[in-house]
Coordinates of C-alpha atoms and ligand atoms in Angstrom, one line a residue:
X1 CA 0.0 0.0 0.0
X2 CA 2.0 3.3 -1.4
X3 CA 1.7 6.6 0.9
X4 CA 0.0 9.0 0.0
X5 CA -0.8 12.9 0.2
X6 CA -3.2 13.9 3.0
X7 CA -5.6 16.3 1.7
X8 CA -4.9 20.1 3.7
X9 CA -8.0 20.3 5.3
X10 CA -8.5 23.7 4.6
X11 CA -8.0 26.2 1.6
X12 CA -4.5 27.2 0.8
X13 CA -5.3 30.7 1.6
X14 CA -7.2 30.1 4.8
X15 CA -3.8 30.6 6.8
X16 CA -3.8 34.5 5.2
X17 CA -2.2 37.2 6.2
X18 CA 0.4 35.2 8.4
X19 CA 0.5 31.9 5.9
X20 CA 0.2 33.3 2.1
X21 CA -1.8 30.9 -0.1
X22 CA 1.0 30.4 -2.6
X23 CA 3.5 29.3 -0.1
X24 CA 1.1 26.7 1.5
X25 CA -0.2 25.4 -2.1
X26 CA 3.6 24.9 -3.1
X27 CA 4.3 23.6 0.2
X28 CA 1.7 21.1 0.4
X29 CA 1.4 19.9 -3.6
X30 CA 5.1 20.4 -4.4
X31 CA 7.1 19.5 -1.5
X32 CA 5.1 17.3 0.9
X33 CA 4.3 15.5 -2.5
X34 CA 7.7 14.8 -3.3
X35 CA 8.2 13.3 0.1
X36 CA 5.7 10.6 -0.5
X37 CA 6.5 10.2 -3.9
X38 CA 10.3 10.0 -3.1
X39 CA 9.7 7.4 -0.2
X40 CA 7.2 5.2 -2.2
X41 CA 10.1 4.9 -4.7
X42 CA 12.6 4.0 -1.8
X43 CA 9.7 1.3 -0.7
X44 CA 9.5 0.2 -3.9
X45 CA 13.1 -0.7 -4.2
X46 CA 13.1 -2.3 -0.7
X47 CA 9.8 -4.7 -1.1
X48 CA 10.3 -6.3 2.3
X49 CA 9.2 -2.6 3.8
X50 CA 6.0 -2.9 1.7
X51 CA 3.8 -3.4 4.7
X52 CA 5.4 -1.4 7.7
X53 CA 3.8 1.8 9.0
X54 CA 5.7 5.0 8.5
X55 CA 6.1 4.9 12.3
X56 CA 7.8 1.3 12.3
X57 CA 9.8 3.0 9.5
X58 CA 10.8 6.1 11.6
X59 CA 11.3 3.9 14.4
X60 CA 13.5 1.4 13.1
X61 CA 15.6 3.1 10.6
X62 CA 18.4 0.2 11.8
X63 CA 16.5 -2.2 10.4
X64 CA 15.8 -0.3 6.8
X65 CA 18.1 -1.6 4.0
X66 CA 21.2 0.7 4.1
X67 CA 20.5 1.0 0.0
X68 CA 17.3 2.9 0.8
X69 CA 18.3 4.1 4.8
X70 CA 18.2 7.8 4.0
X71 CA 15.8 7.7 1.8
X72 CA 13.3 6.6 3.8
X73 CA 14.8 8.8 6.5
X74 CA 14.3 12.2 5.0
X75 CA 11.2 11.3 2.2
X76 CA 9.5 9.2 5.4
X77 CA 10.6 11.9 7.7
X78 CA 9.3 15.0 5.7
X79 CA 5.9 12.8 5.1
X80 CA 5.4 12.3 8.7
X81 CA 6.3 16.1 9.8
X82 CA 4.2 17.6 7.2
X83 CA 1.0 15.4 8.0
X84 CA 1.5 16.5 11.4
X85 CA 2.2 20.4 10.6
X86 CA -0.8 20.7 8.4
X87 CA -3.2 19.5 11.7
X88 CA -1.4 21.3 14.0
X89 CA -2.2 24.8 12.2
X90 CA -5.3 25.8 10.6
X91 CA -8.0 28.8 10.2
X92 CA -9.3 30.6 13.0
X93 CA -7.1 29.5 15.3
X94 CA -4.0 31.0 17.3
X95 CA -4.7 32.9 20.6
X96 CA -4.1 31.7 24.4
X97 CA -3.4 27.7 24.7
X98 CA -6.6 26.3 26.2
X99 CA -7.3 23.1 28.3
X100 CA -4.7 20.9 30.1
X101 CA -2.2 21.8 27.7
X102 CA -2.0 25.3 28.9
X103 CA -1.6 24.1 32.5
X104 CA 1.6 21.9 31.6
X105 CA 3.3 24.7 29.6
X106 CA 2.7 27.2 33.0
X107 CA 4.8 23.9 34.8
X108 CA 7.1 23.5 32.4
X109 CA 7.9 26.8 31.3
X110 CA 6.7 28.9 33.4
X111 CA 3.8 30.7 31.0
X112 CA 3.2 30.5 27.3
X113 CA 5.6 33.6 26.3
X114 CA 8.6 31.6 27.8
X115 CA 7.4 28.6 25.8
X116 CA 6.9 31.0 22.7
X117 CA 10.4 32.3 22.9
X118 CA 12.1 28.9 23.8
X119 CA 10.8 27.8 20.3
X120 CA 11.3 30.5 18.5
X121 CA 14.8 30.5 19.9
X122 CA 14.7 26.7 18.7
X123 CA 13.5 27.6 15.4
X124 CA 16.3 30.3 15.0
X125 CA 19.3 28.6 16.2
X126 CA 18.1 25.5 13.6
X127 CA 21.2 26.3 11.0
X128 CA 19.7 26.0 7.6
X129 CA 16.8 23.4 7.1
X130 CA 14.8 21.8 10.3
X131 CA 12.5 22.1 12.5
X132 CA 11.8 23.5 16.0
X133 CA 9.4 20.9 18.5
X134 CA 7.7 20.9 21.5
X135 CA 7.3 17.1 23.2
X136 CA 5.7 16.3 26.0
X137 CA 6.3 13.2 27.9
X138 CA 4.2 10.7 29.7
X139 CA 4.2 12.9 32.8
X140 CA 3.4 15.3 30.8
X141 CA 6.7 17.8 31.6
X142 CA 7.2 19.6 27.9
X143 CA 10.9 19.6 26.3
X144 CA 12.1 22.0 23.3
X145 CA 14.0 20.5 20.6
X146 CA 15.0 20.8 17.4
X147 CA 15.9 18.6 14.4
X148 CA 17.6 18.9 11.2
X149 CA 16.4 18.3 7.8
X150 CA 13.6 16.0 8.0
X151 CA 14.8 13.9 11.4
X152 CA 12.1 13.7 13.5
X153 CA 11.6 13.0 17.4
X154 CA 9.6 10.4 16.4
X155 CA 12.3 8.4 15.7
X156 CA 12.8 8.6 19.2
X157 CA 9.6 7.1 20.2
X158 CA 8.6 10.9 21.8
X159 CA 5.5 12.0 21.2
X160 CA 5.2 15.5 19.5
X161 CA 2.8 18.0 20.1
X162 CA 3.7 21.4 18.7
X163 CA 6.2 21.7 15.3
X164 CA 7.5 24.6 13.2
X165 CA 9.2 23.8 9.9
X166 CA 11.8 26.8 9.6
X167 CA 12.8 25.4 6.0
X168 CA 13.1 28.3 4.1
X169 CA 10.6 26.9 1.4
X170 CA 7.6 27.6 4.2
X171 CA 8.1 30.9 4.3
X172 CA 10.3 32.7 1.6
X173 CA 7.9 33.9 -1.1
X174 CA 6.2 35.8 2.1
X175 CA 8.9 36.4 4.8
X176 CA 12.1 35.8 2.5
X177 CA 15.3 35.6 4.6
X178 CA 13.1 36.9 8.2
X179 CA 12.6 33.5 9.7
X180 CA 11.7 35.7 13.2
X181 CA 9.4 37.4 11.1
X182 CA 7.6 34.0 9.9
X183 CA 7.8 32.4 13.5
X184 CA 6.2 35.1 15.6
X185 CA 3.6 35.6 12.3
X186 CA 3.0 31.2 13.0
X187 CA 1.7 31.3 16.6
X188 CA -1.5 33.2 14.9
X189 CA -2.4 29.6 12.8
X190 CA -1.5 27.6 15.5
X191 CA -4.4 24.9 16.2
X192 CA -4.6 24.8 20.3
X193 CA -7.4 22.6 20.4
X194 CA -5.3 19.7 18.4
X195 CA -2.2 20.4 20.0
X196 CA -4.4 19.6 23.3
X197 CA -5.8 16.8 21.6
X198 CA -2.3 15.2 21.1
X199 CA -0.9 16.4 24.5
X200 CA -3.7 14.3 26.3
X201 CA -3.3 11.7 24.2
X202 CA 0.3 11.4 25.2
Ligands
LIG301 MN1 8.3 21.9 4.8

């Protein structure tokens, strides 16, 4: 069973002002796209992966054929951050956290603009392409992290609940070289009620 592209969810230009349409239709048809094309052809050329989840992929990267290893590490990798950045965002959203979330960044960080710098800071320290991350572990204490490229935490077996790409092709058309710009403009499409979701779900 090949991957495929998850539809958006929304319209391409329901992230505007701080998203442009453009960026997200590019972003979403172009690259994510080329991600699941790219690891179907790396599956393809390792048929004994045919049947694993991308998670068992992510999560056993050891056990991938070293002919297709990094392959399925960045295609499978960029698949399963984008999935998870297009739910994590959307219309009408933005604002205060809300529900038990909220209650674990106040522990953890001490109020949601210390969490809001710590990932911007994350997201600005990421030397060319990555991501910045916020996981949250059983207990539910929240960690910043960031990855390059397409890595992922998890690979790590964490469980993710907040994500920025800072790869220049989200926000250049819009924000060209001002990735501080982009990241404080993000916080306004961030989807509180899913990133709740996935924090109680942990
Ligand atoms: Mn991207």
């Amino acid at each position: 069973m090949a991957f495929t592209l998850p539809p958006l969810g929304y319209d391409y230009a329901a992230l505007e002002p701080h998203i442009d349409a453009r960026t997200m239709e590019i972003h979403h048809t172009k690259h994510h796209q080329a991600y699941v094309t790219n690891l179907n052809a790396a599956i393809e050329k390792a048929p004994e992966l045919a049947d694993k989840t991308l998670e068992w992929l992510l999560q056993n990267l050891s056990s991938v054929p070293e002919a297709v290893r990094n392959a399925v590490r960045n295609n499978g990798g960029g698949h399963w951050n984008h999935s998870f950045f297009w739910q994590i965002i959307g219309p009408k959203a933005g604002g205060n956290p809300t529900g038990a979330v909220a209650d674990a960044i106040k522990s953890s960080c001490g109020d949601f603009a210390k969490l809001k710098e710590q990932v911007n800071a994350a997201g600005l320290a990421r030397f060319g392409s990555g991501w910045a991350w916020v996981v949250a572990d059983k207990g539910g204490k929240l960690t910043i992290e960031s990855s390059p490229n397409q890595d992922t935490p998890i690979s790590e077996k964490k469980t993710v609940i907040l994500g920025v790409d800072v790869w220049e092709h989200a926000y250049y058309l819009k924000y060209q070289n001002r990735r501080a710009d982009y990241l404080a403009a993000w916080w306004n499409v961030v989807n509180w009620a899913e990133v709740n979701k996935r924090f109680e779900a942990r």
